[in-house]
Amino acid sequence: MKMNSDVERGFKNIIKGVSDARPVLQCVHFEKGCAIATDSHRAFRVRKLVPEELALDLNLAKFTFPKVNYPNMDAFFNREPLTKFEMTVPLLRDALPAIKALIPGFSDVINLEIKDDSLMIRVESNKRYMNQTLQLGLTNFEGENLKMSCKHKYLLNGIQAITGGDFYGNVQFKFGTNLQPFVITRDNLDYLITPVRVFSD
């Protein structure tokens, strides 16, 4: 069982923040041809990676194969989206340095606004006392305009995991409500991110 470096990096980025008190979430779970890792706030799934009959859990922190009751994430990935759109892989890869350069406040939260033909990523930085906005064009928009917030590093890691490797093709973003997890997907790769509830004054 061999994973390419981009996939392995995607799993490790999720698992490295999990404490020893939650050994189940230190595992990559293999079942029905899929491999998945989650820290309960985000999840990375690779479909058609391993044989269908393979069923096991690999603890990446300790490199053991424990018997655990891994959480079922299917319902979160398979929820019918209310809003969806696409971006090209080259566009997202070119935007990665700009997304990485955004400097959120102490809470590491960024704001997303989806509106017709664009995705706006906004940051209110308490370090620079200024707002930053990155606007990206999108295609095949369906659904309602939407505003939500999420962790900056989760969005950055998700885009890196989904666009790693190939330089071509499209990436699809699928959203429910502004409080439901959203999914970034391409080919057999799915990255799920739980939004952050932000309370305004």
Coordinates of C-alpha atoms in Angstrom, one line a residue:
M1 CA 0.0 0.0 0.0
K2 CA 1.8 3.1 -1.3
M3 CA 0.4 6.7 -1.3
N4 CA 1.8 9.4 -3.4
S5 CA 3.5 12.3 -1.6
D6 CA 0.6 14.8 -2.2
V7 CA -2.0 12.5 -0.7
E8 CA 0.2 11.5 2.2
R9 CA 0.9 15.2 2.9
G10 CA -2.8 15.9 2.9
F11 CA -3.4 13.2 5.5
K12 CA -0.5 14.2 7.7
N13 CA -1.6 17.9 7.7
I14 CA -4.9 16.8 9.3
I15 CA -3.5 14.2 11.7
K16 CA -0.5 16.2 13.0
G17 CA -2.8 18.4 15.1
V18 CA -4.6 15.6 16.8
S19 CA -3.5 14.9 20.4
D20 CA -2.7 11.5 21.9
A21 CA -5.9 11.7 23.8
R22 CA -7.8 11.0 20.6
P23 CA -6.0 8.0 19.0
V24 CA -8.9 7.2 16.7
L25 CA -8.4 10.5 14.9
Q26 CA -4.7 9.8 14.5
C27 CA -5.6 7.1 12.0
V28 CA -6.2 7.0 8.3
H29 CA -9.2 4.8 7.8
F30 CA -9.4 2.4 4.8
E31 CA -12.7 1.0 3.7
K32 CA -14.7 0.4 0.4
G33 CA -11.7 1.5 -1.7
C34 CA -11.4 4.8 0.1
A35 CA -8.9 6.3 2.5
I36 CA -10.0 9.1 4.9
A37 CA -8.6 11.2 7.7
T38 CA -10.4 13.6 9.9
D39 CA -9.7 15.7 13.0
S40 CA -13.5 16.4 13.5
H41 CA -13.2 19.8 12.0
R42 CA -12.1 18.8 8.5
A43 CA -11.6 15.6 6.5
F44 CA -9.6 14.5 3.5
R45 CA -10.9 11.5 1.5
V46 CA -9.4 9.7 -1.5
R47 CA -11.7 7.5 -3.4
K48 CA -10.6 4.4 -5.4
L49 CA -7.2 4.4 -3.7
V50 CA -7.0 0.8 -2.4
P51 CA -8.8 -2.5 -3.1
E52 CA -12.5 -2.6 -2.1
E53 CA -11.9 -5.5 0.3
L54 CA -9.2 -3.7 2.3
A55 CA -10.5 -2.6 5.7
L56 CA -8.0 -1.3 8.3
D57 CA -6.9 1.8 10.3
L58 CA -3.3 3.1 10.2
N59 CA -2.2 5.3 13.0
L60 CA 0.2 7.7 11.4
A61 CA 1.5 9.1 14.7
K62 CA 2.6 5.7 15.9
F63 CA 2.7 3.6 12.7
T64 CA 0.5 0.9 14.2
F65 CA -2.7 -0.8 13.0
P66 CA -5.2 -0.5 15.9
K67 CA -8.8 -1.7 15.9
V68 CA -10.9 1.4 16.3
N69 CA -14.4 2.5 15.8
Y70 CA -13.8 5.2 13.1
P71 CA -16.5 7.8 12.7
N72 CA -18.7 7.5 9.6
M73 CA -18.2 10.6 7.4
D74 CA -20.3 9.5 4.4
A75 CA -23.3 11.7 5.2
F76 CA -21.2 14.8 5.3
F77 CA -19.5 14.2 2.0
N78 CA -22.7 13.0 0.2
R79 CA -25.0 15.8 1.2
E80 CA -26.8 17.4 -1.8
P81 CA -25.3 20.9 -2.3
L82 CA -27.4 24.1 -2.2
T83 CA -24.7 26.1 -3.9
K84 CA -21.9 24.9 -6.1
F85 CA -19.3 26.3 -8.6
E86 CA -16.0 25.4 -10.2
M87 CA -12.6 26.9 -10.6
T88 CA -9.7 25.7 -12.7
V89 CA -6.7 24.0 -11.1
P90 CA -4.2 26.6 -12.6
L91 CA -6.3 29.5 -11.2
L92 CA -6.3 28.0 -7.7
R93 CA -2.6 27.1 -7.8
D94 CA -1.7 30.6 -9.0
A95 CA -3.9 32.0 -6.1
L96 CA -2.2 29.9 -3.4
P97 CA 0.6 32.4 -2.6
A98 CA -1.9 35.2 -2.3
I99 CA -4.2 33.0 0.0
K100 CA -1.1 32.0 2.1
A101 CA -0.1 35.7 2.4
L102 CA -3.4 36.7 3.9
I103 CA -2.9 37.5 7.6
P104 CA -5.9 36.8 9.8
G105 CA -6.4 38.0 13.3
F106 CA -5.6 35.9 16.4
S107 CA -8.5 33.5 15.7
D108 CA -7.1 32.5 12.2
V109 CA -10.6 33.1 10.7
I110 CA -11.3 34.3 7.2
N111 CA -14.6 35.3 5.6
L112 CA -15.9 33.8 2.3
E113 CA -18.5 35.5 0.1
I114 CA -19.8 33.7 -2.9
K115 CA -21.6 36.0 -5.3
D116 CA -22.7 35.1 -8.8
D117 CA -19.3 34.9 -10.6
S118 CA -16.8 35.4 -7.9
L119 CA -15.4 34.1 -4.6
M120 CA -14.2 36.8 -2.3
I121 CA -11.9 35.9 0.6
R122 CA -11.8 38.6 3.2
V123 CA -9.6 39.0 6.3
E124 CA -9.9 41.5 9.1
S125 CA -6.4 41.6 10.5
N126 CA -5.9 42.7 14.1
K127 CA -2.2 42.8 13.4
R128 CA -2.3 45.4 10.7
Y129 CA -5.5 47.1 11.5
M130 CA -6.7 46.7 7.9
N131 CA -8.9 44.6 5.8
Q132 CA -7.6 42.4 3.0
T133 CA -9.7 41.0 0.1
L134 CA -8.8 38.4 -2.6
Q135 CA -11.3 38.0 -5.4
L136 CA -11.3 34.9 -7.6
G137 CA -13.4 34.2 -10.7
L138 CA -15.5 31.1 -10.9
T139 CA -17.6 29.2 -13.4
N140 CA -20.7 27.0 -13.5
F141 CA -22.2 28.8 -10.5
E142 CA -25.5 27.2 -9.3
G143 CA -27.5 28.1 -6.2
E144 CA -27.7 31.0 -3.9
N145 CA -25.2 33.7 -2.9
L146 CA -23.6 32.8 0.4
K147 CA -21.5 34.2 3.2
M148 CA -19.5 32.1 5.7
S149 CA -16.3 31.9 7.8
C150 CA -13.7 29.2 8.2
K151 CA -10.2 28.7 9.4
H152 CA -7.6 30.1 7.1
K153 CA -5.2 27.1 7.4
Y154 CA -8.1 24.7 6.7
L155 CA -8.9 26.4 3.4
L156 CA -5.2 26.7 2.5
N157 CA -4.5 23.0 3.3
G158 CA -7.6 21.9 1.5
I159 CA -6.7 23.7 -1.8
Q160 CA -3.2 22.4 -1.5
A161 CA -4.4 18.8 -1.1
I162 CA -6.9 19.0 -3.9
T163 CA -4.6 20.7 -6.5
G164 CA -1.5 18.7 -5.7
G165 CA 0.0 16.7 -8.5
D166 CA -1.8 17.5 -11.8
F167 CA -1.8 21.0 -13.2
Y168 CA -5.0 20.7 -15.2
G169 CA -8.7 20.1 -14.7
N170 CA -11.4 21.8 -12.6
V171 CA -12.1 21.9 -8.9
Q172 CA -15.7 21.9 -7.6
F173 CA -16.8 23.6 -4.4
K174 CA -20.1 22.3 -2.9
F175 CA -21.9 24.2 -0.1
G176 CA -25.0 23.6 2.1
T177 CA -26.0 26.4 4.5
N178 CA -23.4 28.8 5.9
L179 CA -23.1 26.6 9.1
Q180 CA -22.8 23.2 7.3
P181 CA -19.4 21.7 6.2
F182 CA -18.5 22.4 2.6
V183 CA -16.6 20.1 0.2
I184 CA -13.8 20.9 -2.2
T185 CA -13.5 18.1 -4.8
R186 CA -11.5 17.0 -7.9
D187 CA -11.5 13.6 -9.6
N188 CA -11.2 11.1 -6.7
L189 CA -10.2 13.7 -4.0
D190 CA -12.6 15.3 -1.5
Y191 CA -11.7 17.8 1.2
L192 CA -14.3 18.8 3.8
I193 CA -14.1 21.9 5.9
T194 CA -16.4 22.8 8.9
P195 CA -17.2 26.5 9.0
V196 CA -16.8 28.8 12.0
R197 CA -19.7 30.6 13.6
V198 CA -18.8 34.2 13.9
F199 CA -20.7 36.5 16.3
S200 CA -20.8 40.1 15.4
D201 CA -21.0 42.9 18.0

